[in-house]
XYZ file of C-alpha atoms in Angstrom:
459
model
C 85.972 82.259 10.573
C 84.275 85.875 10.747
C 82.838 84.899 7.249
C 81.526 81.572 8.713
C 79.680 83.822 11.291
C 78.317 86.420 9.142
C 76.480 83.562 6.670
C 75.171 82.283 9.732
C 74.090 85.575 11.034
C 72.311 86.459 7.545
C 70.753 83.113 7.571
C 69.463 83.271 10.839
C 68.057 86.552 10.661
C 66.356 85.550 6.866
C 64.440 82.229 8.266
C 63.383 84.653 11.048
C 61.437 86.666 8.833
C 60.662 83.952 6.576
C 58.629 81.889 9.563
C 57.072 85.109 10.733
C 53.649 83.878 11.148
C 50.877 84.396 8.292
C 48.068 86.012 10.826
C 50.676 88.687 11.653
C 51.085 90.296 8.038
C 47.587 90.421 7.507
C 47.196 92.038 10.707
C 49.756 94.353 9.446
C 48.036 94.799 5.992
C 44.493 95.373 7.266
C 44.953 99.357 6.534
C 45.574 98.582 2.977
C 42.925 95.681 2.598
C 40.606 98.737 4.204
C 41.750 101.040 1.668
C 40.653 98.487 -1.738
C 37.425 97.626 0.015
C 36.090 100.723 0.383
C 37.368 101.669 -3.350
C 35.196 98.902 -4.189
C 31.851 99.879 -2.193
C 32.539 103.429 -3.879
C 32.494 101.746 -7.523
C 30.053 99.257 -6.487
C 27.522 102.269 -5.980
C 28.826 103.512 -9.148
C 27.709 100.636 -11.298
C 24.055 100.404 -9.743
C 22.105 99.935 -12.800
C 24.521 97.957 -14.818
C 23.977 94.368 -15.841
C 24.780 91.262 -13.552
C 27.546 89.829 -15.713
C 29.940 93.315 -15.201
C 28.983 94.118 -11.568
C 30.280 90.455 -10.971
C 33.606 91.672 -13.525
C 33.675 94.895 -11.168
C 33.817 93.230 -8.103
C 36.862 90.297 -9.161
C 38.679 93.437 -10.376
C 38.704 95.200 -7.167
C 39.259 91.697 -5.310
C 42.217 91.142 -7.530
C 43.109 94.801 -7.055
C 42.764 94.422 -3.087
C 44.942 91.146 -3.460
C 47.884 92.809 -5.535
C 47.890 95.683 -3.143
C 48.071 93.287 -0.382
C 50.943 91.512 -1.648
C 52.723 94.861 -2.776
C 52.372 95.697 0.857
C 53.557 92.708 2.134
C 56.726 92.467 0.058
C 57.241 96.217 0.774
C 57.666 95.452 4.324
C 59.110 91.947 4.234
C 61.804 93.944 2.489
C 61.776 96.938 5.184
C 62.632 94.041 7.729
C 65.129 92.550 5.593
C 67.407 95.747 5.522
C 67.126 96.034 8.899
C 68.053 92.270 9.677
C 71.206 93.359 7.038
C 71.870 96.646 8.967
C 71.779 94.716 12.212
C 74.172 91.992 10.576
C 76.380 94.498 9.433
C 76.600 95.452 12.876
C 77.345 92.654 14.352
C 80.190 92.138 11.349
C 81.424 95.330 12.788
C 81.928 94.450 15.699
C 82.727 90.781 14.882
C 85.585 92.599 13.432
C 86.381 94.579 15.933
C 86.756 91.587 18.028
C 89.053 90.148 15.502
C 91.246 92.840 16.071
C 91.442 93.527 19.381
C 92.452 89.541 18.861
C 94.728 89.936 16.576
C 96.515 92.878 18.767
C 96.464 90.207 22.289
C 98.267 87.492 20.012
C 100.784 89.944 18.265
C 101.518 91.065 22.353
C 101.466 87.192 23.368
C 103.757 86.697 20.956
C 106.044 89.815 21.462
C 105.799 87.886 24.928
C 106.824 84.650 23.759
C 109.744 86.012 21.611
C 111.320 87.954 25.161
C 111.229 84.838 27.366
C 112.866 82.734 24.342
C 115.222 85.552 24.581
C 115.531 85.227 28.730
C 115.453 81.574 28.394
C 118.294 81.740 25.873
C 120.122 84.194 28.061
C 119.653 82.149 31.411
C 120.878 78.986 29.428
C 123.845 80.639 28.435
C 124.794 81.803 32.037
C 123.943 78.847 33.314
C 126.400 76.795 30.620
C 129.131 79.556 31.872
C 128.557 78.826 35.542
C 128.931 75.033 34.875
C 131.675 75.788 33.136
C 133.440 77.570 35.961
C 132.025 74.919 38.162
C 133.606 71.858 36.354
C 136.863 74.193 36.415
C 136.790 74.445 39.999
C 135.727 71.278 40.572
C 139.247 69.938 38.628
C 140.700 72.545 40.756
C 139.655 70.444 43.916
C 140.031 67.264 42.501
C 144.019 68.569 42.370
C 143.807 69.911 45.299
C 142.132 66.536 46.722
C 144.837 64.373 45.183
C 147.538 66.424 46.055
C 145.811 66.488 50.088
C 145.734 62.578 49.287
C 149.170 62.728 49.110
C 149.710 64.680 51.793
C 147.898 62.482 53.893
C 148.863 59.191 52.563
C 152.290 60.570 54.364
C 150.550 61.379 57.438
C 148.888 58.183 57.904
C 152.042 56.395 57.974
C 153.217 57.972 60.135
C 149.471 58.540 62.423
C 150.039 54.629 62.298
C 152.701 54.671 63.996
C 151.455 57.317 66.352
C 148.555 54.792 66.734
C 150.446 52.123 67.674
C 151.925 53.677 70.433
C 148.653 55.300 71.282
C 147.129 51.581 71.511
C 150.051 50.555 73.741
C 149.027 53.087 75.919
C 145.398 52.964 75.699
C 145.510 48.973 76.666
C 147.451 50.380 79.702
C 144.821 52.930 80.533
C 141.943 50.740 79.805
C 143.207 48.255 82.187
C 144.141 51.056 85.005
C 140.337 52.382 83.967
C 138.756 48.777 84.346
C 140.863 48.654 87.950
C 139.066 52.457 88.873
C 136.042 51.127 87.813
C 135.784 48.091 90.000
C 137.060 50.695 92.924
C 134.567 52.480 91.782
C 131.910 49.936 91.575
C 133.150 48.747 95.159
C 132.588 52.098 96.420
C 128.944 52.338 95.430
C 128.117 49.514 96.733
C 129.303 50.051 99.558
C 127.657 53.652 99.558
C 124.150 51.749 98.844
C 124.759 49.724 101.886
C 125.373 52.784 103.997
C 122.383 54.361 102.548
C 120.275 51.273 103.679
C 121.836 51.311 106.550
C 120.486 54.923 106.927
C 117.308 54.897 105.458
C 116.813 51.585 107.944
C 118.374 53.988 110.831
C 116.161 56.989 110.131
C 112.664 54.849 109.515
C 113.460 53.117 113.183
C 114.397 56.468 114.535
C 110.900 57.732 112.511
C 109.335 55.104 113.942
C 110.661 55.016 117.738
C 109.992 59.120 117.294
C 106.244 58.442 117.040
C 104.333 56.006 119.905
C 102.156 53.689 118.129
C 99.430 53.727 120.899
C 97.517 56.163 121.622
C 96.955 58.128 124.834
C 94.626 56.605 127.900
C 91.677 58.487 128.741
C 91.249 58.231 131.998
C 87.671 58.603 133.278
C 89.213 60.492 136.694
C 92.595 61.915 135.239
C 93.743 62.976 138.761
C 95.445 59.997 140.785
C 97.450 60.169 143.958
C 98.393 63.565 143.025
C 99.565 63.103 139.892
C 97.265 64.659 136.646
C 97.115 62.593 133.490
C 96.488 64.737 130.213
C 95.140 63.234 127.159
C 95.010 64.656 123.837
C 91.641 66.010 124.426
C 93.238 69.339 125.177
C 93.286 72.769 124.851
C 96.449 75.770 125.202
C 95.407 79.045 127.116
C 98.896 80.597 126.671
C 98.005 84.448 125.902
C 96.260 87.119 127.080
C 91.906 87.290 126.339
C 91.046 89.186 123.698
C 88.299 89.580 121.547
C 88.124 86.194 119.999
C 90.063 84.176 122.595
C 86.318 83.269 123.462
C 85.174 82.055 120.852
C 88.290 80.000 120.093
C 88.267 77.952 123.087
C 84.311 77.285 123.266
C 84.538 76.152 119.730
C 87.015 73.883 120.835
C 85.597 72.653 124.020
C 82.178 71.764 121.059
C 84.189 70.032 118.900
C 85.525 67.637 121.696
C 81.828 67.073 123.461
C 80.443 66.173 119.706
C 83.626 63.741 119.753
C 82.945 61.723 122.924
C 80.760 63.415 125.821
C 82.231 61.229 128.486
C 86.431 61.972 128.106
C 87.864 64.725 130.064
C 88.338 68.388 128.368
C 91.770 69.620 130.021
C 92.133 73.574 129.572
C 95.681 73.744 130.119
C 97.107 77.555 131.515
C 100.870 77.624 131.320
C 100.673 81.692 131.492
C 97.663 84.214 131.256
C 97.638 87.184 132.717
C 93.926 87.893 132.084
C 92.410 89.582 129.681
C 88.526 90.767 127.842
C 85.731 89.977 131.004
C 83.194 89.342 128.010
C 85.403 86.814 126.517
C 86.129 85.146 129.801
C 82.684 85.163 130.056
C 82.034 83.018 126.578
C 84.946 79.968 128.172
C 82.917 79.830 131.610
C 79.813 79.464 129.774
C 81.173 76.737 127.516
C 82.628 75.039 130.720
C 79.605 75.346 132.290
C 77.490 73.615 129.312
C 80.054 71.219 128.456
C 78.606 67.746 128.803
C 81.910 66.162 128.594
C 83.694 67.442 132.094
C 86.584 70.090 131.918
C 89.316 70.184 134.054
C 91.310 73.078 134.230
C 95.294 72.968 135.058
C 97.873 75.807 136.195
C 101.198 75.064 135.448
C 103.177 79.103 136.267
C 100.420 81.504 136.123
C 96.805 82.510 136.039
C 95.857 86.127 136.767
C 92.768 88.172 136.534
C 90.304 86.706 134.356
C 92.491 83.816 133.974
C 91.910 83.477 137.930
C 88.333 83.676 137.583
C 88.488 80.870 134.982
C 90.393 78.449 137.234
C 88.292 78.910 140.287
C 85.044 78.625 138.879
C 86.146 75.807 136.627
C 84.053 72.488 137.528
C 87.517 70.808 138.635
C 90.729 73.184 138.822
C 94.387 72.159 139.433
C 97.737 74.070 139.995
C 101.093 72.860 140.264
C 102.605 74.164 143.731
C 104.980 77.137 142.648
C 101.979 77.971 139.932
C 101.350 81.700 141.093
C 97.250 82.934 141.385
C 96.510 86.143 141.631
C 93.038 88.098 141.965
C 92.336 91.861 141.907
C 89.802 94.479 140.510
C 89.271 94.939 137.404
C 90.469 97.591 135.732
C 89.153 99.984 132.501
C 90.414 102.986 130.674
C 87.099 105.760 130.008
C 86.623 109.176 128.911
C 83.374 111.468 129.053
C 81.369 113.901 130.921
C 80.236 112.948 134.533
C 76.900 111.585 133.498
C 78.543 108.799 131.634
C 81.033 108.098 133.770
C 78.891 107.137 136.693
C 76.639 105.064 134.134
C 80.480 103.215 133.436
C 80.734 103.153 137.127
C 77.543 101.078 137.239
C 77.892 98.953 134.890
C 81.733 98.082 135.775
C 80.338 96.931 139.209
C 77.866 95.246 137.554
C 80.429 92.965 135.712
C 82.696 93.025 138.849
C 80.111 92.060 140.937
C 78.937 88.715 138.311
C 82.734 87.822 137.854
C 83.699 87.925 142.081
C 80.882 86.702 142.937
C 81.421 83.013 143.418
C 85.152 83.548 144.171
C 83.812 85.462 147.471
C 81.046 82.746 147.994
C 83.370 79.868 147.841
C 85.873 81.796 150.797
C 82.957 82.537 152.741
C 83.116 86.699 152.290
C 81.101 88.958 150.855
C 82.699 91.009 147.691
C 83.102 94.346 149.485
C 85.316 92.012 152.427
C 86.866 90.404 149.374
C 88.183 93.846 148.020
C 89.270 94.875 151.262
C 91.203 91.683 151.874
C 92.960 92.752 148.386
C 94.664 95.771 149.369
C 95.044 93.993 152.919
C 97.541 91.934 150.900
C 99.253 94.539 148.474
C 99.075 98.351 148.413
C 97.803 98.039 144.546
C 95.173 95.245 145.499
C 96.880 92.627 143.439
C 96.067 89.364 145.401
C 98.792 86.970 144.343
C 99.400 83.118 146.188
C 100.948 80.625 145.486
C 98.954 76.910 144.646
C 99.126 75.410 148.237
C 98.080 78.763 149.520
C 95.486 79.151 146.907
C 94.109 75.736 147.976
C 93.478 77.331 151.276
C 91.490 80.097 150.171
C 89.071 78.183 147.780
C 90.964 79.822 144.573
C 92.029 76.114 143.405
C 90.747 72.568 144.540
C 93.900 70.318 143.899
C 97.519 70.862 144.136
C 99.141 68.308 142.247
C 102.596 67.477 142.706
C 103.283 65.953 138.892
C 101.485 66.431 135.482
C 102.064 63.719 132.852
C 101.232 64.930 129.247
C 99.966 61.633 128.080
C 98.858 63.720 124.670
C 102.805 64.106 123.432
C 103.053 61.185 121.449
C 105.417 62.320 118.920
C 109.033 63.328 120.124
C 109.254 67.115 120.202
C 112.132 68.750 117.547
C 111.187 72.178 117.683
C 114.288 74.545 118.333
C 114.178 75.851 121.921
C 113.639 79.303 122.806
C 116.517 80.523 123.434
C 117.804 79.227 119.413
C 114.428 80.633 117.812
C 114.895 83.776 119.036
C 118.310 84.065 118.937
C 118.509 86.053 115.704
C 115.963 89.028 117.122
C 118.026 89.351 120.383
C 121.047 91.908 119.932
C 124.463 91.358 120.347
C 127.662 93.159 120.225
C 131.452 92.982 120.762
C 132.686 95.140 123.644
C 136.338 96.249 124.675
C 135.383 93.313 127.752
C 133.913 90.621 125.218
C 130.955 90.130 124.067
C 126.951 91.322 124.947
C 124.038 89.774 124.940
C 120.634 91.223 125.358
C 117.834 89.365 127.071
C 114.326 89.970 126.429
C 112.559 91.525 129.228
C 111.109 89.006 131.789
C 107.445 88.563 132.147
C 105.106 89.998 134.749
C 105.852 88.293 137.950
C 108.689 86.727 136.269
C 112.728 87.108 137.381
C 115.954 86.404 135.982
C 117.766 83.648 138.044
C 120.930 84.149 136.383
C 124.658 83.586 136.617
C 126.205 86.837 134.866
C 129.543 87.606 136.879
C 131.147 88.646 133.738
C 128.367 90.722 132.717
C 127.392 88.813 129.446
C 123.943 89.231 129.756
C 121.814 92.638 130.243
C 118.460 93.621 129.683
C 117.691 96.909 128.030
C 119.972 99.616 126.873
């Protein structure tokens, strides 16, 4: 093969020279064709004088000279190329050979290869041949083993059989008692599904007899031979006036005038002892703008702002033991002298806008209404009771019943004495045991039986 490609290399490089264009070696051998002609002009100026016939011989000898040279030259240098076309084969051969043995070197080592994994192969072969040999010897090891286990058990199943039999006996008899539990059983769930019918029926009527269907009247004049009708149009004022408090309850009152501008707003006071003037302020504003009218109901107490709130209320109810009570108001300020009697001012500027219309509707002026405070009580705390109240312009109607129409849903709230058992302390004595009461609220008492002394308040 590296033969084959040398030939073809010599060939090659011979028809390369061999096609060279004609135009290119006499381009190449104009030097020499230069050379002959002007030996020629120099012998044509040398035979000036002789006869026609030999100048003519003179000039074919130099054109046959200038030809030979030409050709010399040419064959000169076609064989210059040729050795180098030869060197550059020889090259190539060179390294043609080279190749070859670099070639020759990668098959020896492929087959050095081959020959070691013949040798693995043959090696892995022969372990594997002595593992199946150990495995068919252990396999006739278990076959023995099996047969004599077959053995073994053939004698065990005679006798399992008759282990069985009397096994079956007794399984037939516990089927059937199973069969008989089962039927108990089955018995018993349905008769559980019929109790939880039952139930399910008893608590949707009790759901249902929990809840009224209809909803409350609204009664254009709530207040009817002293009894007051609420309707669910209504509103809590359970806790002292804060900042806020105001707002709450006017946004309230809004919500129920955008709802229907006709229905009573009841602002219902169970106990209030007062609280922020400017807040106060905000509810009598949103009384006083509320299309829809608002009737305002004291069911234990209303003091201070609270007060204020039920008298100047558009229409105002108390029940009779409901307790009212009016006095000054009262602030907490620090500063230099200046400032305080710029408090001072304002303070009987507010106390003056709040009293106002409480004194109007008695008839008094303010400064007669403060007097007739601390005519009443050393620490001017003006407290009557509903019917009294009436009396004095403080409240228009005492009514003798309230009927919360708005409780449509049966109440299942723990009462307060079982929600708030677990904060109130108790202990076990030498005498039995101690329970302590939370502290009664203002103008509130404890109207208690306690001759064993079960109850205390305090320490």
């Amino acid at each position: 093969m590296f033969r084959q490609c040398s030939g073809l290399l010599a060939a090659f490089s011979l028809g390369i020279l061999v096609l060279l264009p004609l135009s290119a070696l006499e381009a190449e051998a104009e030097v020499g064709v230069e050379v002959v002609e002007e030996t020629a002009a120099a012998e044509g100026a040398e035979a000036v004088g002789k006869s026609p016939a030999e100048q003519e011989l003179a000039e074919m000898r130099a054109e046959l000279e200038r030809l030979r040279l030409l050709q010399d030259l040419r064959e000169a240098r076609l064989r210059d190329r040729i050795q180098e076309s030869q060197m550059e084969i020889q090259s190539i051969e060179a390294e043609l050979s080279l190749a070859a043995a670099r070639r020759r070197a990668e098959l020896a080592t492929m087959e050095a290869e081959q020959e070691r994994l013949q040798a693995v192969g043959a090696l892995q072969e022969a372990r594997q041949q002595a593992e199946m040999l150990q495995q068919r010897l252990a396999q006739k090891h278990r076959q023995m083993e099996f047969q004599l286990a077959e053995i073994e058990m053939q004698g065990e199943a005679l006798e399992h059989r008759h282990i069985q039999r009397q096994r079956e006996r007794e399984s037939a008899a516990f089927e059937h008692a199973q069969q008989l539990r089962q039927q108990s059983l089955t018995d018993t769930k349905f008769a559980m599904q019929q109790d939880e019918l039952k139930l399910a029926a008893l608590e949707q009527r009790q759901m249902a007899e929990a809840v009224i269907a209809t909803g409350p009247e609204r009664l254009a004049e709530p207040f009817v031979d002293g009894v007051l009708h609420i309707s669910d149009r209504r509103i809590d004022l359970n806790e002292p006036i804060i900042s806020g408090t105001g707002d709450w309850i006017a946004r309230r009152i809004a919500f129920f005038n955008n709802e229907s501008p006709q229905d009573p707003i009841f602002l219902v006071i169970d106990y209030c002892p007062g609280g922020s003037i400017m807040d106060g302020e905000i509810i009598l504003r949103a009384m006083a703008s509320s299309k829809a009218p608002v009737h305002v109901v004291v069911k234990n107490l209303a003091a201070s702002m609270a007060a204020i709130i039920l008298g100047d209320a558009p229409h105002s109810y108390a029940l009779p033991n409901a307790l009212i009570m009016h006095h000054q108001p009262m602030s907490y300020t620090f500063g230099n002298l200046a400032q305080q009697k710029e408090w001072v001012r304002l303070f009987e500027n507010w106390a003056h806008r709040i009293h106002a219309p409480t004194a109007e509707r008695m008839g008094i002026t303010i400064e007669e209404f403060y007097a007739r405070m601390y005519e009443q009580s050393v620490s001017g705390d003006w407290m009557e009771f509903a019917d009294r109240a009436q009396e004095l312009h403080w409240v228009q109607h005492v009514v003798r019943e309230i009927r919360e129409d708005n409780v449509r849903r049966r109440p299942e709230d723990p009462s307060p004495y079982q929600a708030y058992w677990g904060s109130w302390s108790s202990a076990k004595t030498a005498t039995g045991e101690r329970i302590r009461l939370p502290r009664p609220r203002a103008l509130d008492f404890y109207f208690l039986y306690n001759s064993d002394g079960r109850f205390f308040i305090g320490e």
